[in-house]
Short mmCIF file of C-alpha atoms in Angstrom, two decimals:
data_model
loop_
_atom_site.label_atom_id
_atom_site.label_comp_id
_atom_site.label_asym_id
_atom_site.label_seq_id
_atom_site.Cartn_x
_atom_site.Cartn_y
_atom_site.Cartn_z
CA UNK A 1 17.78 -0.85 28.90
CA UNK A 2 15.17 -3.42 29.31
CA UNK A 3 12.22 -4.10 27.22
CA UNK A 4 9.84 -2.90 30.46
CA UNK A 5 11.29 0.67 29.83
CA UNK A 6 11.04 0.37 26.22
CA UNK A 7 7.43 0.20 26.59
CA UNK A 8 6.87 2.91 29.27
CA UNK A 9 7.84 6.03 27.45
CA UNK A 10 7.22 9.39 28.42
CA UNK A 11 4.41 10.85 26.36
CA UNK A 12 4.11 14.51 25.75
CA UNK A 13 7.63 15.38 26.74
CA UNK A 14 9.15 17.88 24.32
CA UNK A 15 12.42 15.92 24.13
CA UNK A 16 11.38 12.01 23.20
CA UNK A 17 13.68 9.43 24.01
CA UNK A 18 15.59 8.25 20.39
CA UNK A 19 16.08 4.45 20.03
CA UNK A 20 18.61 3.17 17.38
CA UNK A 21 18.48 -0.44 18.93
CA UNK A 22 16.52 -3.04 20.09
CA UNK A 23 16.50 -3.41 23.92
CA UNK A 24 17.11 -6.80 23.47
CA UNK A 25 19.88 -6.53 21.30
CA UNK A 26 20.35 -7.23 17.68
CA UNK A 27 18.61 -10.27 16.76
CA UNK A 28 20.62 -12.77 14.20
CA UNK A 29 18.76 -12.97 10.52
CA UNK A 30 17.25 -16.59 10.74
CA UNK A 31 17.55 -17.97 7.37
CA UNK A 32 18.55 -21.58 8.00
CA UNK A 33 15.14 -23.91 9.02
CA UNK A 34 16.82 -25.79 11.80
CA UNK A 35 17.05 -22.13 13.72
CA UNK A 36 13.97 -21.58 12.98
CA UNK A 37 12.23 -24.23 14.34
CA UNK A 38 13.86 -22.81 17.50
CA UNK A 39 12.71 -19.69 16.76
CA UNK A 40 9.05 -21.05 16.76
CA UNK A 41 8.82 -22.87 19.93
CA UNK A 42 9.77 -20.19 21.50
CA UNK A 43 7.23 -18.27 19.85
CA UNK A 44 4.83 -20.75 20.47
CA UNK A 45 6.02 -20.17 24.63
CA UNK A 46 5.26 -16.19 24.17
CA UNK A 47 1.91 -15.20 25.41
CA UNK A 48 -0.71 -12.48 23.77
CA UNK A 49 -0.42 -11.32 20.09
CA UNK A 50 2.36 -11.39 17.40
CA UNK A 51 3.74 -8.24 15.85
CA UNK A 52 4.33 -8.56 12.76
CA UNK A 53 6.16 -6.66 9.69
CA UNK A 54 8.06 -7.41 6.91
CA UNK A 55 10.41 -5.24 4.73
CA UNK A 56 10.65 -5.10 0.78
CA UNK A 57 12.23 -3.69 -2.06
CA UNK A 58 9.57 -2.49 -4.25
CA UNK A 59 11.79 0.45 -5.51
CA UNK A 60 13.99 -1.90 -6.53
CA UNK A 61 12.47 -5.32 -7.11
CA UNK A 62 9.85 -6.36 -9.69
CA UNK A 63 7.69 -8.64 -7.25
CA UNK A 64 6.37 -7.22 -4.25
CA UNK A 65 7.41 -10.02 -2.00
CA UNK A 66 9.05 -9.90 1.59
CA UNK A 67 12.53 -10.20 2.16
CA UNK A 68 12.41 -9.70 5.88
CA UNK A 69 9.93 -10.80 8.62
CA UNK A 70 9.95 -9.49 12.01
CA UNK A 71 7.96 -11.17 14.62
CA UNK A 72 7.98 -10.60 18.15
CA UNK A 73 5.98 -11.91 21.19
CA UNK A 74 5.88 -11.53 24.60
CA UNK A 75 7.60 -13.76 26.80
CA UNK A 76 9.75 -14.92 23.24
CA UNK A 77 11.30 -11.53 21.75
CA UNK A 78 12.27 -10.31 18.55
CA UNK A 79 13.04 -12.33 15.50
CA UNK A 80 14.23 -11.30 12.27
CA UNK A 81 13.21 -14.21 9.22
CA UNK A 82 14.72 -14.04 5.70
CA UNK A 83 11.77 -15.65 3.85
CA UNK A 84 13.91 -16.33 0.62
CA UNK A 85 16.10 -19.28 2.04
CA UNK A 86 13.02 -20.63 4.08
CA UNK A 87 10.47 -20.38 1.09
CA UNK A 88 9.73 -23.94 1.32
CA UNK A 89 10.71 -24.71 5.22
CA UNK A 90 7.81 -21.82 6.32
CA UNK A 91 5.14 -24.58 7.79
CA UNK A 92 6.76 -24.27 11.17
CA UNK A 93 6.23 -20.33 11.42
CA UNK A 94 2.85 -20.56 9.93
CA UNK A 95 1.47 -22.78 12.60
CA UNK A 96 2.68 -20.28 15.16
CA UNK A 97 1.48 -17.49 13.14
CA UNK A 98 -1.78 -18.82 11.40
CA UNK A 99 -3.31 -19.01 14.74
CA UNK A 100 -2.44 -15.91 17.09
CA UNK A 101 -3.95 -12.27 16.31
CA UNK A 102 -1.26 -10.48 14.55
CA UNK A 103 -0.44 -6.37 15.31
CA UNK A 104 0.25 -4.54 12.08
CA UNK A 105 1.22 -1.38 11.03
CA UNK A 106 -0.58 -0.52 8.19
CA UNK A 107 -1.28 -4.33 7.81
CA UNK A 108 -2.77 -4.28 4.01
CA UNK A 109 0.52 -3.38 2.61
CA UNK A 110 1.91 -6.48 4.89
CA UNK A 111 -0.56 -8.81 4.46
CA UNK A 112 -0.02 -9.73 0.21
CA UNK A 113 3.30 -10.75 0.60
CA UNK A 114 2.96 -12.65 3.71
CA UNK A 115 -0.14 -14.36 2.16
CA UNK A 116 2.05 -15.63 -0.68
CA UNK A 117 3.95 -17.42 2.00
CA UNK A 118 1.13 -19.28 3.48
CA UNK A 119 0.93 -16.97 6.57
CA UNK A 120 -2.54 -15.47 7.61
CA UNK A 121 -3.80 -14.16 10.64
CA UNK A 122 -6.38 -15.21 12.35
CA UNK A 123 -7.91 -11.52 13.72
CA UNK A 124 -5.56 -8.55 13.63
CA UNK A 125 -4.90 -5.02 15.12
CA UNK A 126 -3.63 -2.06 12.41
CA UNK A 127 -2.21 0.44 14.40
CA UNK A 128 -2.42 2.92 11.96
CA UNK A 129 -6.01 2.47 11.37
CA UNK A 130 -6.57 2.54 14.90
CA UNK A 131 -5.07 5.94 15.27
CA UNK A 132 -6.94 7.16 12.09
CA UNK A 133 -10.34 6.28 13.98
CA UNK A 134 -9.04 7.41 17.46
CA UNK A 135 -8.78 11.03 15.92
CA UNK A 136 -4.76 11.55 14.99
CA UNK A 137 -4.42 13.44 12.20
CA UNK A 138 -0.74 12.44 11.75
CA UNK A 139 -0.43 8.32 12.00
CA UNK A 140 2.85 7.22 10.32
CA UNK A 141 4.60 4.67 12.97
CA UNK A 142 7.23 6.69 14.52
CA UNK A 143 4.79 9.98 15.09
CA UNK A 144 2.56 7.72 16.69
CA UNK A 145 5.00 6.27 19.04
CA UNK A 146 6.60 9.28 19.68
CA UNK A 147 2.59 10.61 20.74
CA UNK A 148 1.64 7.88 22.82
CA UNK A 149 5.31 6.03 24.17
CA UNK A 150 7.42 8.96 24.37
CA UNK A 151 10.09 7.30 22.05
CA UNK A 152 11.80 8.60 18.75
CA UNK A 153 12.02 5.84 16.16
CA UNK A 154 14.83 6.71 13.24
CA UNK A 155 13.05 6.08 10.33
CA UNK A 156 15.83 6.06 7.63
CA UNK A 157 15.82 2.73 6.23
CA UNK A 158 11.99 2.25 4.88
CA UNK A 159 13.02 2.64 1.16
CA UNK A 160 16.13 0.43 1.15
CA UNK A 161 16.47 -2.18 -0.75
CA UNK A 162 15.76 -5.24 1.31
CA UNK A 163 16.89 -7.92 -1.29
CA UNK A 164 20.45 -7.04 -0.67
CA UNK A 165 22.51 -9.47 1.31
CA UNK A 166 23.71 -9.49 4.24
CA UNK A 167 21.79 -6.91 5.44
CA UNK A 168 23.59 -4.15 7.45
CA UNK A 169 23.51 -3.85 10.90
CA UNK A 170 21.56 -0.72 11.47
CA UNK A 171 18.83 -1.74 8.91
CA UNK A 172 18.50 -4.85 11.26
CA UNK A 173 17.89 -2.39 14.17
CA UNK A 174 15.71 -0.52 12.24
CA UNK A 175 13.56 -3.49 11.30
CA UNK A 176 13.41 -5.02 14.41
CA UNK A 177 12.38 -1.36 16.03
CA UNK A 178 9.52 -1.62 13.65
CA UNK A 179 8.09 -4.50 16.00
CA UNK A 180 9.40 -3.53 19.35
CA UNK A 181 7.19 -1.28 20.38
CA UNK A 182 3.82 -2.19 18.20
CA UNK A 183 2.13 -4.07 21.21
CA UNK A 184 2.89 -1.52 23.77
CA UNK A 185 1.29 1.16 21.22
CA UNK A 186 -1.48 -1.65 21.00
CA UNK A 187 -2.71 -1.30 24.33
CA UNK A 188 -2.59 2.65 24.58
CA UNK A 189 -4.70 3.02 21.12
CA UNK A 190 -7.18 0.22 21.56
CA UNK A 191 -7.36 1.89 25.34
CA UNK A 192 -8.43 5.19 23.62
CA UNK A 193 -10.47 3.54 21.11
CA UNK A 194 -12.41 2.18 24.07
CA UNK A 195 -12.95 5.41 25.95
CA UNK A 196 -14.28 7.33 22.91
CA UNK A 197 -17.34 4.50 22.29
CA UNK A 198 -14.77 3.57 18.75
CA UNK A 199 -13.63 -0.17 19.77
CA UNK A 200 -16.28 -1.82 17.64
CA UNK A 201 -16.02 0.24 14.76
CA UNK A 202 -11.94 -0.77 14.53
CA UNK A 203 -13.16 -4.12 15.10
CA UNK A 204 -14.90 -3.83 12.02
CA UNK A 205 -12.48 -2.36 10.13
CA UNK A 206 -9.38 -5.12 11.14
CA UNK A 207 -11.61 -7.48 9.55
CA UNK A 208 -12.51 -5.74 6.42
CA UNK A 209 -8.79 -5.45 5.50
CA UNK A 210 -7.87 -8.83 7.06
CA UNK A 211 -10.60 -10.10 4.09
CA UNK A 212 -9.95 -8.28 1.86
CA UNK A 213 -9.67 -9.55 -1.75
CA UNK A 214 -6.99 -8.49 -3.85
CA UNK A 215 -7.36 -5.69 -6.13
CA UNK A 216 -8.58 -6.13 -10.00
CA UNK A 217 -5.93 -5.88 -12.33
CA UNK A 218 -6.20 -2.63 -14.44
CA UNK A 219 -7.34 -3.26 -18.09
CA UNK A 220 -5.16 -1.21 -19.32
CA UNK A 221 -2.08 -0.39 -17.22
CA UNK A 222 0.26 1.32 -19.45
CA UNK A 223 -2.26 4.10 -19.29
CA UNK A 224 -0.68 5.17 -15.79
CA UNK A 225 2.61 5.92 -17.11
CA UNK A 226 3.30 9.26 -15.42
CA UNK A 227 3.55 12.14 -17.97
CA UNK A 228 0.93 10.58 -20.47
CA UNK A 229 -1.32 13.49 -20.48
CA UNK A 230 1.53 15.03 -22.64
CA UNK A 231 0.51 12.40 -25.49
CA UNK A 232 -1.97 13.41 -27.08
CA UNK A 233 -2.44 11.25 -30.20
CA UNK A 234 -3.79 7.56 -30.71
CA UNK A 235 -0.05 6.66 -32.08
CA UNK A 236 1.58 8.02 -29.53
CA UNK A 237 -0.24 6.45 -27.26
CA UNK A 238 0.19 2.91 -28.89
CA UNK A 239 3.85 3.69 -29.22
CA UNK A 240 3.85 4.12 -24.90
CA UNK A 241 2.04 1.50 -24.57
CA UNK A 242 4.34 -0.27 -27.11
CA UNK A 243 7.49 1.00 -24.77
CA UNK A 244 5.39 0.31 -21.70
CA UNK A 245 4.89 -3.51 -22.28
CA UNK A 246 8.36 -3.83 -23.63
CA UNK A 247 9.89 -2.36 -20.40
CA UNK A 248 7.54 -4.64 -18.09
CA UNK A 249 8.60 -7.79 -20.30
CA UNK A 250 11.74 -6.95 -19.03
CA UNK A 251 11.79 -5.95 -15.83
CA UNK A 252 9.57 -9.41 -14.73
CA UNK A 253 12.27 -11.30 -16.31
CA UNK A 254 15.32 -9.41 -14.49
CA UNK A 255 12.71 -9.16 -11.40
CA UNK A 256 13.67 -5.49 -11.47
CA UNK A 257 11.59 -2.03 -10.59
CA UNK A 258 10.26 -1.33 -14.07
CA UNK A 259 11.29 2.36 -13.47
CA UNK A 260 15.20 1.30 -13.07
CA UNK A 261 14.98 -0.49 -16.18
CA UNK A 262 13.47 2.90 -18.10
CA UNK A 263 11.65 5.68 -16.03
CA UNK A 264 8.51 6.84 -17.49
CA UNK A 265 9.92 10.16 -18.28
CA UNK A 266 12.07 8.11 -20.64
CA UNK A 267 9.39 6.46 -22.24
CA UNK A 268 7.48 10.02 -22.58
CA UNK A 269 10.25 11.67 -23.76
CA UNK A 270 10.95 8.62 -26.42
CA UNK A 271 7.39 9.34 -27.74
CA UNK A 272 7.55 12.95 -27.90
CA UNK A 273 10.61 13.42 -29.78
CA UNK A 274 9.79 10.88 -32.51
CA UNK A 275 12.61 9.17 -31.90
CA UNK A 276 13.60 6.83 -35.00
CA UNK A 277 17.41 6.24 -34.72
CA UNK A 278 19.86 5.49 -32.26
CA UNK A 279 20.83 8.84 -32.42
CA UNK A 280 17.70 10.41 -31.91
CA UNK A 281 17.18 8.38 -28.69
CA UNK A 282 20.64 8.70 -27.35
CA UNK A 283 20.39 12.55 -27.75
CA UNK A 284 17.63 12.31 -24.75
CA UNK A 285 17.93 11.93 -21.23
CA UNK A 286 17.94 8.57 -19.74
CA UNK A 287 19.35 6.71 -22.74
CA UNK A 288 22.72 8.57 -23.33
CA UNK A 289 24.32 5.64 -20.36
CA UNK A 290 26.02 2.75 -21.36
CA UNK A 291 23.04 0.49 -19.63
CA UNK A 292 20.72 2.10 -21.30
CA UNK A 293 22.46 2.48 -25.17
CA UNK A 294 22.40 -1.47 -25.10
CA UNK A 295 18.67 -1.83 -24.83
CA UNK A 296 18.58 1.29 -27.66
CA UNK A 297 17.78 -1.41 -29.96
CA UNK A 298 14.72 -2.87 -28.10
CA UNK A 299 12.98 0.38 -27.47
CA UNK A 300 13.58 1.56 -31.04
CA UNK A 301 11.67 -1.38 -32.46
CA UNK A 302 8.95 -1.22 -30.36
CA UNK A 303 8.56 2.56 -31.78
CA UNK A 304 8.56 1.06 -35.03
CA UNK A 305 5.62 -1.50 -34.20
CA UNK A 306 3.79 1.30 -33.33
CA UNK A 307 4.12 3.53 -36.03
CA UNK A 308 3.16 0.57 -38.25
CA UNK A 309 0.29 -0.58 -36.02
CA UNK A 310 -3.35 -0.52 -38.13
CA UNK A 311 -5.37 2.41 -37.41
CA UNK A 312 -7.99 -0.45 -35.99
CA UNK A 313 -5.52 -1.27 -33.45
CA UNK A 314 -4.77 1.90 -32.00
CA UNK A 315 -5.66 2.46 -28.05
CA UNK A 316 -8.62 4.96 -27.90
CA UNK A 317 -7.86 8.31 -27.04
CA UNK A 318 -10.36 8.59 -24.35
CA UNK A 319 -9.68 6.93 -20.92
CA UNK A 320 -12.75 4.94 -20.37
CA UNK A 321 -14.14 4.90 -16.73
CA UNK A 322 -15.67 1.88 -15.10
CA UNK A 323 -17.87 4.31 -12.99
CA UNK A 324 -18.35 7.70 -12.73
CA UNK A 325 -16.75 10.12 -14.89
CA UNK A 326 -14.36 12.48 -13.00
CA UNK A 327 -16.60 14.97 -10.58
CA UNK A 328 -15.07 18.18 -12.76
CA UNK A 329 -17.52 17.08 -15.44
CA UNK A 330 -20.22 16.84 -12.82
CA UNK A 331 -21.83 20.07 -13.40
CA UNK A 332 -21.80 19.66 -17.22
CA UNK A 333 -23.29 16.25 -17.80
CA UNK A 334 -25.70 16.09 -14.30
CA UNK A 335 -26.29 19.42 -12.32
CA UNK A 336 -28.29 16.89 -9.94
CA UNK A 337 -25.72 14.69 -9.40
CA UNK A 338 -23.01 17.45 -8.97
CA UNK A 339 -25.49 19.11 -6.57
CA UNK A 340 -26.34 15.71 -4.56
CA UNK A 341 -22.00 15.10 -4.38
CA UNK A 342 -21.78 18.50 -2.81
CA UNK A 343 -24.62 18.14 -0.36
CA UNK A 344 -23.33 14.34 0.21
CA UNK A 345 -19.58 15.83 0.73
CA UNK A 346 -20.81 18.67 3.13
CA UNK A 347 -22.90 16.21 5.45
CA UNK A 348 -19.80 13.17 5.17
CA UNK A 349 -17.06 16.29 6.88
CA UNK A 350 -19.94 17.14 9.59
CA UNK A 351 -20.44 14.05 10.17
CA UNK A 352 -16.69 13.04 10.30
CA UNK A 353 -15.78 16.20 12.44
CA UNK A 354 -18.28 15.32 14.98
CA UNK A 355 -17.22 12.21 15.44
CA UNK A 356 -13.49 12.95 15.32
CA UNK A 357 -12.51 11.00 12.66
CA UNK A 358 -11.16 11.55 8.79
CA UNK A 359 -13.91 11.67 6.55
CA UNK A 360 -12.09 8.83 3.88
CA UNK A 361 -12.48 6.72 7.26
CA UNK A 362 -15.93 7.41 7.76
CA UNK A 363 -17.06 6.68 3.97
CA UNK A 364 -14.45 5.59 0.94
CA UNK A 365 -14.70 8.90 -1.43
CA UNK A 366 -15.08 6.52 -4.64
CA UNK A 367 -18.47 4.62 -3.15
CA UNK A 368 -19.72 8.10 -1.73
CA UNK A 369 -19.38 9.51 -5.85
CA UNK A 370 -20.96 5.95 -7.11
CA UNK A 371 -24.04 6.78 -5.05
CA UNK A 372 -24.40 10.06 -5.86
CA UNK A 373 -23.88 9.40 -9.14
CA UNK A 374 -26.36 6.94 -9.20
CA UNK A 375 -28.80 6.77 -5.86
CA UNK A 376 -31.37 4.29 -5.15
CA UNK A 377 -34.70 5.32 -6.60
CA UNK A 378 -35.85 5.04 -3.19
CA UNK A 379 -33.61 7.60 -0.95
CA UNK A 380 -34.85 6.51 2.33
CA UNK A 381 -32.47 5.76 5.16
CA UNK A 382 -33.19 2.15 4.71
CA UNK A 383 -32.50 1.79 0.86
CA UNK A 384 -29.38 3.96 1.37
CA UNK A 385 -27.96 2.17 3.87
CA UNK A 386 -28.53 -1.43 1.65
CA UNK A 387 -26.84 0.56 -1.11
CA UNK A 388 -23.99 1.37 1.04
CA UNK A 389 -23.88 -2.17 2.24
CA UNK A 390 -24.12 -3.57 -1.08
CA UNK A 391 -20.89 -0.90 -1.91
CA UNK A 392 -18.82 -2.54 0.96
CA UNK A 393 -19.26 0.24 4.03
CA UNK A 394 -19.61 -1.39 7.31
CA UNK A 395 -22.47 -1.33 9.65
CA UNK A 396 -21.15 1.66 11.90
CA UNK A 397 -20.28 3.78 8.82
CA UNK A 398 -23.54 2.92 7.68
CA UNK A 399 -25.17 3.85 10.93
CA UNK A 400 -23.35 6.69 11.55
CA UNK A 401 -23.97 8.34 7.95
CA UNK A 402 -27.34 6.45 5.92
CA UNK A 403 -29.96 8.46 8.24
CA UNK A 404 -28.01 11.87 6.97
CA UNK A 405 -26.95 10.70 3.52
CA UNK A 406 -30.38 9.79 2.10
CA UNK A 407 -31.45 13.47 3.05
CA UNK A 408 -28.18 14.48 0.81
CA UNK A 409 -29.54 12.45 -1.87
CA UNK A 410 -32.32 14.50 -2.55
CA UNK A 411 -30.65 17.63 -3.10
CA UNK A 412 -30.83 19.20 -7.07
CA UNK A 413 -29.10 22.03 -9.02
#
């Protein structure tokens, strides 16, 4: 099969057509920078934009970095990169890349740990966005492709763990799949996106994620350890937290997935139980293994720091909030402001239906609660929309929803 009838698919047949290789073939990993050189002038040749993805091993790795790129082009075809050999031979690539619109799928979970290698796009195209704003309630890769190409991606391989070497054969085909058909399903979104009036509003939104800064690391981290709701003491929370930092000291130095070096249902259960001797911990799940009774020592200390810890340096009970408090307290502390989020959530989903689209597309949920929380003193149209410019929407969310929003504002218990 060649790569014309990969991208001509029959749509809305009831029996897609599976692929479980490239049409191409299975592309060699390039992980030597002599090939890849090659590999970039024949980029370079290739006409239109890159797609781009990359594959990594966050279940399974500490550092959310890439250990596959896939790049293909027109005219060039499909490469596979392993970044970790070519760490410092990248420049090559990166003058390909740096200057050609790139096609993502769901491009800001790309886009960090290509950044780290000195790659950045230019302008870009997020296929999954797109078919959030063209209407698709369903936008994962392979349910789009199957929707608009007529083809049936096998999507086994997503949560592998790409740091292992060499990399299988059918994970190869899987990862170069991931880029075969991204421009095809370009063109058919962006045509839709078009048609419904919606082009400049993706525009829009390719460029707030393609600038997007990274996130603000959370004060207090620990705090997310699944099952802490469970703890409901000062000590015991210093004693996760204790466990927490321990665990994350040593999964950066092993550069492994904090939860294979001690789930958090370990940690909990530590905590819970009291646990002050081997004994005690080994009796629990999680640390009865052999891995796990020669760290017994480590975690048991760190129990004992925090059962020692000053009263003046145990973590506060209450989870503070840099915003809002949670809208289930609402009503309680400000029956205005609970009655101006329900007004502002009833006119976002008419709003959103109207116009086809998912209503955390048309407005993010946390800025919608910040103004409503606290509106403008003004609630005009024009000093709601600078509010929800100064929160980060973009000028067609904020012409789609300021003229409706301000009247929200001004609703009371």
């Amino acid at each position: 099969m060649d790569n014309a009838d990969h991208s001509s698919g029959t749509p809305g047949d009831s029996a897609p057509l599976p692929l479980t290789e490239p049409a191409e073939g299975t592309p060699d990993v390039i992980a030597d920078p002599e090939t890849l050189w090659v590999a970039c002038e024949q980029l370079a040749g290739g006409s239109g934009a890159l797609a781009v993805d990359t594959e990594r091993a966050s279940g399974y790795r500490y550092w959310p970095k890439a250990y596959l790129i896939q790049v293909r082009r027109d005219g060039a075809g499909t490469f596979l990169i392993d970044p970790i050999p070519l760490r410092d031979h990248l420049e090559p690539l990166a003058e390909v890349m740096n200057q050609v619109e790139w096609v993502l799928h769901a491009a800001s979970q790309d886009l960090p740990c290509l950044s780290e290698l000195g790659l950045h796009p230019p302008s870009l195209f997020d296929t999954e966005l797109a078919g959030r704003l063209a209407g698709y309630q369903r936008v994962a890769l392979g349910t789009l492709v199957e929707s608009l190409l007529g083809y049936r991606l096998e999507k086994g391989h997503s949560a592998a763990d790409w740091s292992r070497r060499p990399l299988p054969i059918d994970w190869l085909n899987y990862a170069a799949l991931d880029v075969e058909l991204l421009l095809p399903l370009r063109e058919k979104l962006e045509a839709e996106l078009a048609a419904s009036g919606k082009l400049e509003w993706a525009r829009q939104e390719f460029e707030a994620v393609r600038t997007a800064k990274p996130p603000v690391p959370r004060a207090e981290p620990w705090r997310r350890t699944s099952g802490i709701h469970k703890v409901r003491t000062a000590r015991g929370l210093a004693a996760v937290r204790a466990l927490w930092e321990a665990r994350d000291e040593l999964a950066r130095r092993r550069d492994r997935a904090p939860g294979r070096v001690l789930p958090d249902s370990a940690i909990i259960n530590a905590v819970l139980a009291d646990a002050r001797t081997a004994d005690d911990l080994e009796k629990l799940p999680m640390f009865r293994g052999r891995v796990q009774r020669k760290q017994v020592t480590r975690w048991l200390r760190q129990l004992q720091l925090a059962r020692t810890l000053p009263d003046s340096e145990l973590p506060s009970t209450a989870v503070s909030y840099n915003g809002p408090p949670p809208p289930n307290r609402w009503a309680d502390k400000d029956p205005d402001a609970a009655a101006r989020l329900a007004a502002a959530k009833a006119t976002l989903a008419d709003i959103a239906e109207r116009n086809q689209l998912p209503v955390e597309n048309l407005l993010l949920p946390e800025l919608v609660r910040r103004i409503c929380w606290q509106p403008p003193e003004d609630t005009s149209p024009e000093s709601v929309a600078a509010a929800l410019a100064k929160g980060g929407a973009r000028p067609w969310q904020i012409e789609l929803t300021a003229q409706e929003l301000s009247t929200a504002l001004r609703a009371t218990a």
